[in-house]
XYZ file of C-alpha atoms in Angstrom:
74
model
C 74.266 72.890 -125.727
C 72.724 73.471 -129.122
C 74.867 74.651 -132.022
C 73.584 75.950 -135.348
C 75.646 75.176 -138.447
C 75.327 76.440 -142.006
C 75.889 73.660 -144.540
C 75.081 73.289 -148.209
C 71.858 71.273 -148.661
C 73.535 68.682 -150.888
C 76.346 68.208 -148.389
C 73.838 67.772 -145.567
C 71.846 65.231 -147.590
C 74.974 63.178 -148.400
C 76.103 63.411 -144.782
C 72.688 62.195 -143.578
C 72.925 59.202 -145.915
C 76.445 58.396 -144.680
C 75.267 58.659 -141.067
C 72.295 56.406 -141.828
C 74.681 53.744 -143.184
C 76.487 53.921 -139.843
C 73.198 53.460 -138.015
C 73.382 56.959 -136.575
C 71.695 60.294 -137.005
C 73.611 63.181 -138.513
C 73.347 64.874 -135.118
C 75.028 61.888 -133.420
C 77.817 61.782 -136.013
C 78.551 65.488 -135.512
C 78.422 65.064 -131.714
C 80.815 62.092 -131.904
C 83.207 64.069 -134.093
C 83.220 67.053 -131.734
C 83.890 64.785 -128.751
C 86.760 63.151 -130.648
C 88.140 66.539 -131.663
C 88.015 67.834 -128.088
C 89.661 64.633 -126.816
C 92.453 64.902 -129.385
C 93.231 68.441 -128.265
C 93.292 67.326 -124.628
C 95.619 64.375 -125.400
C 97.895 66.638 -127.437
C 98.104 69.142 -124.586
C 98.822 66.368 -122.080
C 101.597 64.999 -124.297
C 103.165 68.461 -124.642
C 103.093 68.904 -120.860
C 104.713 65.486 -120.376
C 107.394 66.315 -122.947
C 108.187 69.607 -121.213
C 108.478 67.885 -117.822
C 110.858 65.326 -119.322
C 112.999 68.002 -120.961
C 113.174 70.019 -117.731
C 113.928 66.996 -115.557
C 117.298 66.700 -113.848
C 117.033 62.897 -113.770
C 120.031 60.962 -115.035
C 120.339 57.370 -116.207
C 123.505 56.662 -114.232
C 125.448 55.458 -117.257
C 122.681 53.155 -118.538
C 122.328 53.163 -122.314
C 119.615 51.784 -124.539
C 120.415 48.334 -125.925
C 118.184 47.212 -128.800
C 119.062 43.516 -128.315
C 118.064 43.602 -124.631
C 114.855 45.409 -125.460
C 113.895 42.686 -127.960
C 114.741 39.695 -125.744
C 111.781 37.458 -124.925
């Protein structure tokens, strides 16, 4: 999919230089950022779904309680 963006010429020039220092084109840097952004949203949604399932769960620990010393034993 092609996307058209409006960016100030000076900003685009500085961004191209920054991308060049990374060994990438400006197009690749923007594509990488969009993929990261989309992935972050997906991970956030997955975490929220997990949290809701945990909060709605009827599971019980049967009297077990967290013990910091046991957790740090090696």
